[in-house]
Every structure is written in C-alpha cells, then in structure tokens.
Amino acid sequence: MAKILQGIRVLDVTRYVAGPATTALLADLGADVIRIEPPGGGEDRTPLPFAEGFHGGAGFTQVGRNKRGITLDLACERGKAVFEKLLKTADIVVANLPPRSVASLGIGYERLCATKPDIIFVHLTTFGADGPYADRLGFDAIAQVMSGMTHLSGDPGRPMKNAAAWVDMSTGFIGAFGALAALRHRDATGEGQKVEANLLQTAMTVGNYFLIEEDFNHYGREGTGNRAQSGGPADLVRTKDGWVYIVALGNPMFKRFARMIGREEEFLADPRYQSDESRAEHGDALSAVTSEWSSRLTTEEALLQLAKFNIPAGPLLTPKQALADPHVVGQFLQHVEVEGLSKPVPYIRPPAKLSKTPAEIHKGPPRAGEDNEAILAEVGFTVEEIATLARDGVI
C-alpha cells in the first residue's frame, strides 16, 4: 500500500528529541527521512544506553526509527556543498538548533530558499527565534519549569517535573503538524514556507487553561501532589496490593462515588462538596476518605467496583507491567527487529491511526553513516568522489 508521504524527502538536521520526533512521524507516514549527523555519530545517540552495547540508546532508537542516515560535516565548506546537492532533491528540512547555530551552518530559511525556492523549513527551538531568550540552549525540563506547570506539580515547596519528555514530544508532534500543513499549502500554491515551534510555547500551550485562570482569578495555585487541581476525589490511592488512580469530576459522577462508598446522603449534604471547586479545595479530605475505602480492597476489586459505578479509574503500572498489559499488547505494541539488538524492540505504534494510509514502523535507527554511499550516489556523486569525502573526513 502506498504511503501518504511516499516521494517526500526530508533532510533531518536534528538531535535529541523534539526534532527527531518530528521527522520520525513523517517517516512513519512514508517520507524518505535522511538523518544528517557529524562524522562519527551525533551526541544524542548515547542517553539511556542498552546494556548489550547497541549503537544508540533507547531514546535514539525510539525517534530514529524508519530513517536513513548519513554523516556530514556541515561546519566545513565541502560539507555545505554536499548539503546543497542534497537540498536540491528535498522537500522539507527540519532543524532543532538555536538561530545562531542554524545561521553558522548555512541552513537558515533564506539560504535554503536560494537553492530550493519551494523548500519547507521546520525550525524547532527552546524559546523561539526572536526575543531575549532566542539563542539560549535548553531541554525539555527547562521548558517544563519555566512554563508554570512544574510549580503546579509535586507538593507545595517541592515542585516536581515529569520524568517523560512530554514537552519535547509534544513539540515534535507540532513540528510534524506544521510540516503537513505547509505541504498542503505547497500543493495548492507551489510555495514553500518556514514553520516554527518551540518548547516553552508548547509547554504553555498544554497548560494554557491554568495560565488563563490565574490571570483572572489570582488564586496563586500550589502543587497538590497527585490530586487534581479542579475537582475531586481525584487522586492516586493505595489498595491492598497496589495503587489506583480515581477521578470523579462533576456532580453526577461525585454522586455515584458517594453512593459507591455508602456515604451518599452525608456527602451530598456536606457544604464542602457541592461543586468541583469546593471539592478541589477540600481534596485532601476526599483523598483520605477514598484511601480508607481503597485500602480494604485489592486493586482488581477496587477497579471492579469503580467500573460498576461508572467512575474512571486505572491501576498504577510500572514500565514492565505497562508492556505486559493485555490492552497495550493487543492495541499499541509493535515488535520490530533491529539489527544489532538481541530481540525485537517494543515500539509503540504511530499515535495517529489512519484507515486508508496507515503509518508504520518498519525499521530501527540507522548506524552513523550507514547510507552514505547510497544517498550520495542518488544525488550524483561518483564512487571516487564519495571515497574522497570519506578519506578527508567530510562524511
């Protein structure tokens, strides 16, 4: 079956998570994504290494999927000349570097347009291309803590960032979304364009409702641990053999919760529990009641009771347990053979499920320079020229 982005070539000048996530999503849809990294391999290959000595860590394996790879020194003039040849065959260039780095490497939008007028340039940064923070370096955690969202996590006086790189990954999704929108525009008009996204704006977009509320209500919210800020009961509570997260928001759901624990008449008359706002304000008391109820049950028993009363809930799973969950195994996991690893990699399938043009993960990440000869031959380099570039350290 033909892929929706078959025939689209993407030059991937990215590292770590946000940029590689953008290009991985495009590769899942069939684009020919060419990862460009320095000779010897990029620094983003090493985090979360495999115990068996694979050529990249777990993070690189996740977002390096479905790509071809070349090594190229973009800092030297000969490397820039090679890139120019590649650019003439490309539809999209993706970079997640500060503006000054993009300029010094010669891959700014204006420079790209001079060679390929209809090129789409996706530029991902930490803080945006303009403003006083534009050239600062940053990672996911920096955006988390500066967005206001980390302040609202954890407990008062003990803010807590999320372990997962949700800002990076969300920015990657936005980058892919922007690239597809720009492709649609180019199909209609023949024009390329620049697409920009940044980590801090992504983080603040995800939590914008908290920012809007603060601007109007001036609550000065603090962290509430695992409890929800906007209602209750909503918390992670212990059972006899584990933990369950329970969410009962809105009056109808709260009434069902009160009935489930046998305190409907008492709770519905209690002035503390008349609205989501008042229940959030007294969330610690509701969490204590919920914990007392759940402590008498196993996780399975608690979930059965919650399902009976139609109250959303889910068990706390370790990563190992999540990989073994029957729903996850049946719906989300795709095991892919990756050269160099002793067993298939448990990839999570591409997040958007398309009925006519499905995305697919068919291979793991490339080794550094794995496709140098093939890709450079495709754009007109001879065997001798490729050998010379390799000998001189350009590739």
mmCIF file of C-alpha atoms in Angstrom:
data_model
loop_
_atom_site.group_PDB
_atom_site.id
_atom_site.type_symbol
_atom_site.label_atom_id
_atom_site.label_comp_id
_atom_site.label_asym_id
_atom_site.label_seq_id
_atom_site.Cartn_x
_atom_site.Cartn_y
_atom_site.Cartn_z
ATOM 1 C CA MET A 1 0.000 0.000 0.000
ATOM 2 C CA ALA A 2 1.380 3.431 -0.971
ATOM 3 C CA LYS A 3 2.188 5.707 1.951
ATOM 4 C CA ILE A 4 0.719 9.209 2.112
ATOM 5 C CA LEU A 5 4.191 10.845 2.167
ATOM 6 C CA GLN A 6 5.828 8.495 -0.319
ATOM 7 C CA GLY A 7 8.060 10.584 -2.603
ATOM 8 C CA ILE A 8 8.638 13.302 0.008
ATOM 9 C CA ARG A 9 12.278 13.696 1.068
ATOM 10 C CA VAL A 10 13.168 15.178 4.455
ATOM 11 C CA LEU A 11 16.640 16.318 5.485
ATOM 12 C CA ASP A 12 16.832 15.764 9.213
ATOM 13 C CA VAL A 13 19.376 18.082 10.868
ATOM 14 C CA THR A 14 18.115 17.404 14.367
ATOM 15 C CA ARG A 15 19.266 15.981 17.677
ATOM 16 C CA TYR A 16 17.876 14.607 20.930
ATOM 17 C CA VAL A 17 14.051 14.519 20.994
ATOM 18 C CA ALA A 18 11.818 17.278 19.597
ATOM 19 C CA GLY A 19 13.306 17.458 16.100
ATOM 20 C CA PRO A 20 13.852 13.703 15.746
ATOM 21 C CA ALA A 21 10.271 13.120 16.913
ATOM 22 C CA THR A 22 9.029 15.413 14.130
ATOM 23 C CA THR A 23 10.940 13.541 11.454
ATOM 24 C CA ALA A 24 10.067 10.121 12.901
ATOM 25 C CA LEU A 25 6.367 10.889 12.491
ATOM 26 C CA LEU A 26 6.979 11.954 8.896
ATOM 27 C CA ALA A 27 8.989 8.781 8.283
ATOM 28 C CA ASP A 28 6.151 6.686 9.727
ATOM 29 C CA LEU A 29 3.932 8.165 7.012
ATOM 30 C CA GLY A 30 6.356 7.120 4.283
ATOM 31 C CA ALA A 31 8.673 10.111 3.841
ATOM 32 C CA ASP A 32 12.300 9.389 2.970
ATOM 33 C CA VAL A 33 13.913 10.894 6.062
ATOM 34 C CA ILE A 34 17.683 11.297 5.876
ATOM 35 C CA ARG A 35 19.266 11.858 9.275
ATOM 36 C CA ILE A 36 22.355 14.062 8.956
ATOM 37 C CA GLU A 37 24.813 13.869 11.843
ATOM 38 C CA PRO A 38 28.510 14.696 12.331
ATOM 39 C CA PRO A 39 31.134 12.170 11.227
ATOM 40 C CA GLY A 40 31.405 9.558 13.966
ATOM 41 C CA GLY A 41 27.797 9.977 15.050
ATOM 42 C CA GLY A 42 25.750 12.504 16.980
ATOM 43 C CA GLU A 43 25.903 13.098 20.711
ATOM 44 C CA ASP A 44 22.234 12.232 21.038
ATOM 45 C CA ARG A 45 22.925 8.545 20.409
ATOM 46 C CA THR A 46 24.217 7.898 23.922
ATOM 47 C CA PRO A 47 21.447 8.610 26.517
ATOM 48 C CA LEU A 48 19.713 5.540 28.035
ATOM 49 C CA PRO A 49 22.233 3.070 26.557
ATOM 50 C CA PHE A 50 21.415 -0.600 26.078
ATOM 51 C CA ALA A 51 23.316 -2.999 28.315
ATOM 52 C CA GLU A 52 24.265 -5.054 25.247
ATOM 53 C CA GLY A 53 26.217 -2.265 23.557
ATOM 54 C CA PHE A 54 23.905 -1.204 20.727
ATOM 55 C CA HIS A 55 24.971 1.799 18.605
ATOM 56 C CA GLY A 56 22.392 4.070 20.238
ATOM 57 C CA GLY A 57 20.347 4.393 23.412
ATOM 58 C CA ALA A 58 16.661 3.773 23.954
ATOM 59 C CA GLY A 59 15.657 7.372 23.208
ATOM 60 C CA PHE A 60 17.598 7.403 19.936
ATOM 61 C CA THR A 61 16.065 4.066 18.998
ATOM 62 C CA GLN A 62 12.568 5.427 19.533
ATOM 63 C CA VAL A 63 12.889 8.585 17.424
ATOM 64 C CA GLY A 64 15.484 7.275 14.954
ATOM 65 C CA ARG A 65 13.105 4.698 13.512
ATOM 66 C CA ASN A 66 12.377 4.406 9.788
ATOM 67 C CA LYS A 67 15.200 6.768 8.800
ATOM 68 C CA ARG A 68 18.248 6.502 6.592
ATOM 69 C CA GLY A 69 21.436 8.041 7.878
ATOM 70 C CA ILE A 70 24.459 9.892 6.592
ATOM 71 C CA THR A 71 27.352 11.605 8.317
ATOM 72 C CA LEU A 72 28.316 15.071 7.092
ATOM 73 C CA ASP A 73 30.443 17.886 8.469
ATOM 74 C CA LEU A 74 28.197 20.891 7.929
ATOM 75 C CA ALA A 75 30.756 23.229 9.509
ATOM 76 C CA CYS A 76 33.176 22.955 6.555
ATOM 77 C CA GLU A 77 32.644 24.347 3.067
ATOM 78 C CA ARG A 78 32.864 20.979 1.348
ATOM 79 C CA GLY A 79 30.221 19.651 3.730
ATOM 80 C CA LYS A 80 27.998 22.626 2.929
ATOM 81 C CA ALA A 81 28.432 21.893 -0.785
ATOM 82 C CA VAL A 82 27.308 18.293 -0.253
ATOM 83 C CA PHE A 83 24.303 19.550 1.672
ATOM 84 C CA GLU A 84 23.414 21.894 -1.226
ATOM 85 C CA LYS A 85 23.225 18.897 -3.567
ATOM 86 C CA LEU A 86 21.041 17.016 -1.141
ATOM 87 C CA LEU A 87 18.836 20.078 -0.697
ATOM 88 C CA LYS A 88 18.005 20.206 -4.397
ATOM 89 C CA THR A 89 16.278 16.831 -4.022
ATOM 90 C CA ALA A 90 14.485 17.637 -0.758
ATOM 91 C CA ASP A 91 11.003 18.826 0.140
ATOM 92 C CA ILE A 92 11.485 19.532 3.848
ATOM 93 C CA VAL A 93 14.421 20.443 6.073
ATOM 94 C CA VAL A 94 14.000 20.040 9.826
ATOM 95 C CA ALA A 95 16.437 21.532 12.345
ATOM 96 C CA ASN A 96 16.210 21.963 16.103
ATOM 97 C CA LEU A 97 19.100 24.300 16.790
ATOM 98 C CA PRO A 98 19.370 27.847 18.143
ATOM 99 C CA PRO A 99 19.097 30.555 15.463
ATOM 100 C CA ARG A 100 22.807 31.372 15.640
ATOM 101 C CA SER A 101 23.720 27.712 15.022
ATOM 102 C CA VAL A 102 21.349 27.498 12.065
ATOM 103 C CA ALA A 103 22.964 30.608 10.584
ATOM 104 C CA SER A 104 26.533 29.397 11.125
ATOM 105 C CA LEU A 105 25.785 26.053 9.467
ATOM 106 C CA GLY A 106 24.217 27.787 6.474
ATOM 107 C CA ILE A 107 20.812 26.166 6.820
ATOM 108 C CA GLY A 108 18.711 29.238 7.564
ATOM 109 C CA TYR A 109 15.488 29.604 5.620
ATOM 110 C CA GLU A 110 16.717 32.393 3.327
ATOM 111 C CA ARG A 111 19.811 30.402 2.407
ATOM 112 C CA LEU A 112 17.748 27.286 1.757
ATOM 113 C CA CYS A 113 15.318 29.221 -0.451
ATOM 114 C CA ALA A 114 18.164 30.490 -2.603
ATOM 115 C CA THR A 115 18.850 26.880 -3.612
ATOM 116 C CA LYS A 116 15.338 25.394 -3.398
ATOM 117 C CA PRO A 117 12.656 28.117 -3.563
ATOM 118 C CA ASP A 118 9.791 25.801 -2.622
ATOM 119 C CA ILE A 119 11.545 24.237 0.367
ATOM 120 C CA ILE A 120 9.711 23.856 3.667
ATOM 121 C CA PHE A 121 11.925 24.610 6.648
ATOM 122 C CA VAL A 122 10.774 23.371 10.055
ATOM 123 C CA HIS A 123 12.772 25.150 12.763
ATOM 124 C CA LEU A 124 12.356 23.991 16.361
ATOM 125 C CA THR A 125 13.971 25.880 19.239
ATOM 126 C CA THR A 126 13.695 26.115 23.003
ATOM 127 C CA PHE A 127 12.372 29.676 23.216
ATOM 128 C CA GLY A 128 11.540 30.784 19.665
ATOM 129 C CA ALA A 129 13.616 32.526 17.021
ATOM 130 C CA ASP A 130 13.163 36.027 18.447
ATOM 131 C CA GLY A 131 13.167 37.700 21.855
ATOM 132 C CA PRO A 132 15.752 37.912 24.643
ATOM 133 C CA TYR A 133 15.963 34.121 25.132
ATOM 134 C CA ALA A 134 16.236 33.214 21.444
ATOM 135 C CA ASP A 135 19.825 31.957 21.481
ATOM 136 C CA ARG A 136 19.709 30.204 24.830
ATOM 137 C CA LEU A 137 20.178 26.459 24.858
ATOM 138 C CA GLY A 138 17.579 24.344 26.561
ATOM 139 C CA PHE A 139 15.955 20.972 27.031
ATOM 140 C CA ASP A 140 12.502 19.655 27.861
ATOM 141 C CA ALA A 141 12.960 20.181 31.606
ATOM 142 C CA ILE A 142 13.833 23.860 31.124
ATOM 143 C CA ALA A 143 10.527 24.456 29.352
ATOM 144 C CA GLN A 144 8.655 22.451 31.978
ATOM 145 C CA VAL A 145 9.949 24.560 34.855
ATOM 146 C CA MET A 146 9.564 27.902 33.050
ATOM 147 C CA SER A 147 6.002 27.247 31.861
ATOM 148 C CA GLY A 148 4.433 27.349 35.317
ATOM 149 C CA MET A 149 3.414 23.703 35.078
ATOM 150 C CA THR A 150 6.180 22.287 37.296
ATOM 151 C CA HIS A 151 5.143 24.730 40.018
ATOM 152 C CA LEU A 152 1.694 23.142 39.948
ATOM 153 C CA SER A 153 3.115 19.611 40.163
ATOM 154 C CA GLY A 154 4.527 17.910 43.221
ATOM 155 C CA ASP A 155 3.703 19.334 46.641
ATOM 156 C CA PRO A 156 3.944 22.902 47.980
ATOM 157 C CA GLY A 157 7.626 23.669 48.390
ATOM 158 C CA ARG A 158 8.587 20.541 46.432
ATOM 159 C CA PRO A 159 7.860 21.137 42.724
ATOM 160 C CA MET A 160 8.200 18.089 40.505
ATOM 161 C CA LYS A 161 8.868 17.906 36.780
ATOM 162 C CA ASN A 162 7.580 14.964 34.789
ATOM 163 C CA ALA A 163 10.086 12.188 34.043
ATOM 164 C CA ALA A 164 8.868 11.790 30.463
ATOM 165 C CA ALA A 165 9.920 14.399 27.901
ATOM 166 C CA TRP A 166 6.330 15.479 27.246
ATOM 167 C CA VAL A 167 7.312 18.961 26.071
ATOM 168 C CA ASP A 168 9.856 17.623 23.592
ATOM 169 C CA MET A 169 7.500 15.015 22.226
ATOM 170 C CA SER A 170 4.575 17.448 22.005
ATOM 171 C CA THR A 171 6.795 19.931 20.160
ATOM 172 C CA GLY A 172 7.710 17.134 17.765
ATOM 173 C CA PHE A 173 4.024 16.482 17.125
ATOM 174 C CA ILE A 174 3.519 20.207 16.460
ATOM 175 C CA GLY A 175 6.505 20.238 14.113
ATOM 176 C CA ALA A 176 5.050 17.365 12.098
ATOM 177 C CA PHE A 177 1.619 19.036 12.103
ATOM 178 C CA GLY A 178 3.185 22.250 10.776
ATOM 179 C CA ALA A 179 5.143 20.381 8.122
ATOM 180 C CA LEU A 180 1.999 18.662 6.846
ATOM 181 C CA ALA A 181 0.103 21.974 6.787
ATOM 182 C CA ALA A 182 2.966 23.546 4.816
ATOM 183 C CA LEU A 183 2.953 20.631 2.373
ATOM 184 C CA ARG A 184 -0.762 21.166 1.832
ATOM 185 C CA HIS A 185 -0.110 24.846 1.112
ATOM 186 C CA ARG A 186 2.707 23.973 -1.285
ATOM 187 C CA ASP A 187 0.463 21.504 -3.122
ATOM 188 C CA ALA A 188 -2.075 24.290 -3.605
ATOM 189 C CA THR A 189 0.278 27.183 -4.424
ATOM 190 C CA GLY A 190 3.746 25.847 -5.202
ATOM 191 C CA GLU A 191 5.162 27.912 -2.344
ATOM 192 C CA GLY A 192 7.357 26.667 0.457
ATOM 193 C CA GLN A 193 7.494 28.345 3.861
ATOM 194 C CA LYS A 194 9.106 28.401 7.267
ATOM 195 C CA VAL A 195 7.423 26.506 10.108
ATOM 196 C CA GLU A 196 8.447 27.337 13.680
ATOM 197 C CA ALA A 197 7.725 25.729 17.046
ATOM 198 C CA ASN A 198 9.444 25.964 20.402
ATOM 199 C CA LEU A 199 9.494 24.084 23.674
ATOM 200 C CA LEU A 200 8.389 26.855 26.016
ATOM 201 C CA GLN A 201 5.385 27.810 23.904
ATOM 202 C CA THR A 202 4.402 24.148 23.639
ATOM 203 C CA ALA A 203 4.527 23.694 27.419
ATOM 204 C CA MET A 204 2.496 26.856 27.988
ATOM 205 C CA THR A 205 0.000 25.786 25.321
ATOM 206 C CA VAL A 206 -0.596 22.459 27.054
ATOM 207 C CA GLY A 207 -1.203 24.252 30.363
ATOM 208 C CA ASN A 208 -2.801 27.399 28.982
ATOM 209 C CA TYR A 209 -6.019 26.879 30.947
ATOM 210 C CA PHE A 210 -4.096 27.242 34.224
ATOM 211 C CA LEU A 211 -2.496 30.455 32.940
ATOM 212 C CA ILE A 212 -5.859 31.857 31.866
ATOM 213 C CA GLU A 213 -7.383 31.023 35.243
ATOM 214 C CA GLU A 214 -4.523 32.651 37.136
ATOM 215 C CA ASP A 215 -4.790 35.822 35.079
ATOM 216 C CA PHE A 216 -8.454 36.220 36.018
ATOM 217 C CA ASN A 217 -8.775 34.641 39.462
ATOM 218 C CA HIS A 218 -5.321 35.250 41.004
ATOM 219 C CA TYR A 219 -5.525 32.052 43.038
ATOM 220 C CA GLY A 220 -1.772 31.542 43.196
ATOM 221 C CA ARG A 221 -2.231 27.788 42.989
ATOM 222 C CA GLU A 222 0.350 25.451 44.532
ATOM 223 C CA GLY A 223 1.092 21.829 43.775
ATOM 224 C CA THR A 224 -1.380 19.240 45.041
ATOM 225 C CA GLY A 225 0.689 16.098 44.520
ATOM 226 C CA ASN A 226 -1.325 13.541 42.602
ATOM 227 C CA ARG A 227 -4.617 15.253 43.402
ATOM 228 C CA ALA A 228 -6.406 17.144 40.665
ATOM 229 C CA GLN A 229 -6.487 20.935 40.900
ATOM 230 C CA SER A 230 -10.015 21.201 39.555
ATOM 231 C CA GLY A 231 -12.226 18.750 41.422
ATOM 232 C CA GLY A 232 -12.346 15.583 43.442
ATOM 233 C CA PRO A 233 -11.984 12.982 44.512
ATOM 234 C CA ALA A 234 -9.165 12.646 42.009
ATOM 235 C CA ASP A 235 -6.042 11.054 43.407
ATOM 236 C CA LEU A 236 -3.718 8.067 43.387
ATOM 237 C CA VAL A 237 -4.689 5.876 46.332
ATOM 238 C CA ARG A 238 -3.359 2.653 47.827
ATOM 239 C CA THR A 239 -5.106 -0.673 47.642
ATOM 240 C CA LYS A 240 -4.179 -3.883 49.455
ATOM 241 C CA ASP A 241 -1.743 -4.809 46.706
ATOM 242 C CA GLY A 242 -1.026 -1.681 44.676
ATOM 243 C CA TRP A 243 -2.343 1.724 43.657
ATOM 244 C CA VAL A 244 -5.321 3.023 41.700
ATOM 245 C CA TYR A 245 -5.979 6.469 40.252
ATOM 246 C CA ILE A 246 -9.609 7.521 40.708
ATOM 247 C CA VAL A 247 -11.265 10.521 39.054
ATOM 248 C CA ALA A 248 -14.787 11.657 39.953
ATOM 249 C CA LEU A 249 -15.377 15.087 38.432
ATOM 250 C CA GLY A 250 -18.737 16.798 38.102
ATOM 251 C CA ASN A 251 -21.795 16.421 40.310
ATOM 252 C CA PRO A 252 -23.291 13.281 38.681
ATOM 253 C CA MET A 253 -20.009 11.388 38.977
ATOM 254 C CA PHE A 254 -19.458 12.585 42.554
ATOM 255 C CA LYS A 255 -22.942 11.373 43.464
ATOM 256 C CA ARG A 256 -22.110 7.924 42.089
ATOM 257 C CA PHE A 257 -18.841 7.926 44.044
ATOM 258 C CA ALA A 258 -20.643 8.796 47.287
ATOM 259 C CA ARG A 259 -23.160 6.039 46.632
ATOM 260 C CA MET A 260 -20.354 3.542 45.927
ATOM 261 C CA ILE A 261 -18.673 4.130 49.299
ATOM 262 C CA GLY A 262 -22.015 4.196 51.148
ATOM 263 C CA ARG A 263 -21.976 7.888 52.111
ATOM 264 C CA GLU A 264 -24.310 9.429 49.545
ATOM 265 C CA GLU A 265 -26.690 11.185 51.930
ATOM 266 C CA GLU A 266 -23.885 12.541 54.106
ATOM 267 C CA PHE A 267 -21.691 13.790 51.264
ATOM 268 C CA LEU A 268 -24.441 15.360 49.183
ATOM 269 C CA ALA A 269 -25.486 17.441 52.205
ATOM 270 C CA ASP A 270 -21.933 18.456 53.102
ATOM 271 C CA PRO A 271 -21.297 22.123 52.105
ATOM 272 C CA ARG A 272 -17.656 21.264 51.336
ATOM 273 C CA TYR A 273 -18.670 19.006 48.450
ATOM 274 C CA GLN A 274 -21.253 20.975 46.495
ATOM 275 C CA SER A 275 -19.170 21.801 43.425
ATOM 276 C CA ASP A 276 -15.948 20.811 41.696
ATOM 277 C CA GLU A 277 -14.296 23.959 43.042
ATOM 278 C CA SER A 278 -15.255 23.271 46.655
ATOM 279 C CA ARG A 279 -14.356 19.600 46.319
ATOM 280 C CA ALA A 280 -10.930 20.572 44.971
ATOM 281 C CA GLU A 281 -10.464 22.951 47.898
ATOM 282 C CA HIS A 282 -11.165 20.065 50.275
ATOM 283 C CA GLY A 283 -9.443 17.469 48.126
ATOM 284 C CA ASP A 284 -7.200 16.277 50.943
ATOM 285 C CA ALA A 285 -10.272 15.231 52.963
ATOM 286 C CA LEU A 286 -11.767 13.444 49.962
ATOM 287 C CA SER A 287 -8.463 11.701 49.279
ATOM 288 C CA ALA A 288 -8.382 10.473 52.871
ATOM 289 C CA VAL A 289 -11.900 9.041 52.502
ATOM 290 C CA THR A 290 -11.027 7.447 49.172
ATOM 291 C CA SER A 291 -7.828 5.946 50.585
ATOM 292 C CA GLU A 292 -9.714 4.458 53.515
ATOM 293 C CA TRP A 293 -12.170 2.849 51.082
ATOM 294 C CA SER A 294 -9.491 1.526 48.697
ATOM 295 C CA SER A 295 -7.250 0.173 51.472
ATOM 296 C CA ARG A 296 -9.818 -2.557 52.196
ATOM 297 C CA LEU A 297 -9.764 -3.827 48.595
ATOM 298 C CA THR A 298 -7.320 -5.350 46.174
ATOM 299 C CA THR A 299 -6.606 -3.367 43.018
ATOM 300 C CA GLU A 300 -8.788 -5.727 40.994
ATOM 301 C CA GLU A 301 -11.663 -5.447 43.482
ATOM 302 C CA ALA A 302 -11.422 -1.654 43.540
ATOM 303 C CA LEU A 303 -11.437 -1.438 39.743
ATOM 304 C CA LEU A 304 -14.478 -3.713 39.526
ATOM 305 C CA GLN A 305 -16.380 -1.526 41.989
ATOM 306 C CA LEU A 306 -15.377 1.653 40.173
ATOM 307 C CA ALA A 307 -16.441 0.192 36.833
ATOM 308 C CA LYS A 308 -19.784 -0.866 38.340
ATOM 309 C CA PHE A 309 -20.481 2.749 39.315
ATOM 310 C CA ASN A 310 -19.049 4.111 36.042
ATOM 311 C CA ILE A 311 -16.206 6.057 37.672
ATOM 312 C CA PRO A 312 -12.993 6.472 35.620
ATOM 313 C CA ALA A 313 -10.017 4.705 37.172
ATOM 314 C CA GLY A 314 -6.818 2.945 36.281
ATOM 315 C CA PRO A 315 -4.125 0.935 38.067
ATOM 316 C CA LEU A 316 -0.623 2.269 38.646
ATOM 317 C CA LEU A 317 1.664 0.231 36.375
ATOM 318 C CA THR A 318 5.418 0.005 36.285
ATOM 319 C CA PRO A 319 7.016 0.227 32.814
ATOM 320 C CA LYS A 320 7.385 -3.575 32.869
ATOM 321 C CA GLN A 321 3.708 -4.003 33.755
ATOM 322 C CA ALA A 322 2.633 -1.496 31.108
ATOM 323 C CA LEU A 323 4.456 -3.520 28.435
ATOM 324 C CA ALA A 324 2.623 -6.668 29.586
ATOM 325 C CA ASP A 325 -0.844 -5.109 29.860
ATOM 326 C CA PRO A 326 -3.182 -7.059 27.535
ATOM 327 C CA HIS A 327 -4.796 -3.940 26.081
ATOM 328 C CA VAL A 328 -1.392 -2.402 25.361
ATOM 329 C CA VAL A 329 -0.093 -5.649 23.864
ATOM 330 C CA GLY A 330 -3.147 -6.041 21.658
ATOM 331 C CA GLN A 331 -3.586 -2.453 20.526
ATOM 332 C CA PHE A 332 -0.404 -0.408 20.817
ATOM 333 C CA LEU A 333 2.735 -2.567 20.771
ATOM 334 C CA GLN A 334 4.656 -3.391 17.618
ATOM 335 C CA HIS A 335 7.792 -5.512 17.983
ATOM 336 C CA VAL A 336 10.365 -4.633 15.327
ATOM 337 C CA GLU A 337 13.584 -6.494 14.569
ATOM 338 C CA VAL A 338 16.522 -4.078 14.809
ATOM 339 C CA GLU A 339 19.958 -5.079 13.591
ATOM 340 C CA GLY A 340 22.393 -5.213 16.488
ATOM 341 C CA LEU A 341 19.868 -5.983 19.211
ATOM 342 C CA SER A 342 19.268 -9.455 20.600
ATOM 343 C CA LYS A 343 15.478 -9.265 20.478
ATOM 344 C CA PRO A 344 12.785 -7.140 18.788
ATOM 345 C CA VAL A 345 12.205 -3.620 20.060
ATOM 346 C CA PRO A 346 8.777 -2.979 21.658
ATOM 347 C CA TYR A 347 7.805 0.160 19.761
ATOM 348 C CA ILE A 348 4.537 1.914 20.478
ATOM 349 C CA ARG A 349 2.709 2.200 17.174
ATOM 350 C CA PRO A 350 2.452 5.636 15.485
ATOM 351 C CA PRO A 351 -0.058 7.659 17.527
ATOM 352 C CA ALA A 352 -2.384 8.633 14.665
ATOM 353 C CA LYS A 353 -4.241 5.646 13.219
ATOM 354 C CA LEU A 354 -5.255 6.200 9.592
ATOM 355 C CA SER A 355 -7.636 3.733 7.959
ATOM 356 C CA LYS A 356 -6.611 4.368 4.328
ATOM 357 C CA THR A 357 -2.935 5.359 4.576
ATOM 358 C CA PRO A 358 -1.662 3.841 7.833
ATOM 359 C CA ALA A 359 1.616 4.880 9.371
ATOM 360 C CA GLU A 360 4.074 2.081 10.010
ATOM 361 C CA ILE A 361 7.312 1.359 11.836
ATOM 362 C CA HIS A 362 9.381 -0.968 9.667
ATOM 363 C CA LYS A 363 12.969 -0.492 10.851
ATOM 364 C CA GLY A 364 15.056 0.816 13.690
ATOM 365 C CA PRO A 365 17.522 3.732 13.601
ATOM 366 C CA PRO A 366 20.441 3.856 11.166
ATOM 367 C CA ARG A 367 24.030 3.369 12.195
ATOM 368 C CA ALA A 368 26.145 6.509 11.852
ATOM 369 C CA GLY A 369 26.854 6.932 8.139
ATOM 370 C CA GLU A 370 25.012 3.727 7.237
ATOM 371 C CA ASP A 371 23.617 5.127 3.983
ATOM 372 C CA ASN A 372 26.437 7.499 2.946
ATOM 373 C CA GLU A 373 27.240 5.746 -0.320
ATOM 374 C CA ALA A 374 23.654 5.083 -1.395
ATOM 375 C CA ILE A 375 22.304 8.563 -0.669
ATOM 376 C CA LEU A 376 25.243 10.473 -2.128
ATOM 377 C CA ALA A 377 25.117 8.321 -5.256
ATOM 378 C CA GLU A 378 21.433 9.204 -5.605
ATOM 379 C CA VAL A 379 22.284 12.912 -5.829
ATOM 380 C CA GLY A 380 25.087 12.472 -8.353
ATOM 381 C CA PHE A 381 28.340 11.762 -6.528
ATOM 382 C CA THR A 382 30.642 9.189 -8.068
ATOM 383 C CA VAL A 383 32.215 6.308 -6.184
ATOM 384 C CA GLU A 384 35.562 8.105 -6.309
ATOM 385 C CA GLU A 385 34.107 11.380 -5.002
ATOM 386 C CA ILE A 386 32.400 9.598 -2.137
ATOM 387 C CA ALA A 387 35.638 7.818 -1.238
ATOM 388 C CA THR A 388 37.496 11.148 -1.233
ATOM 389 C CA LEU A 389 34.891 12.778 1.022
ATOM 390 C CA ALA A 390 35.200 9.858 3.424
ATOM 391 C CA ARG A 391 39.002 9.932 3.383
ATOM 392 C CA ASP A 392 39.027 13.682 4.117
ATOM 393 C CA GLY A 393 36.546 13.397 6.993
ATOM 394 C CA VAL A 394 33.778 15.378 5.259
ATOM 395 C CA ILE A 395 31.422 12.399 5.635
#
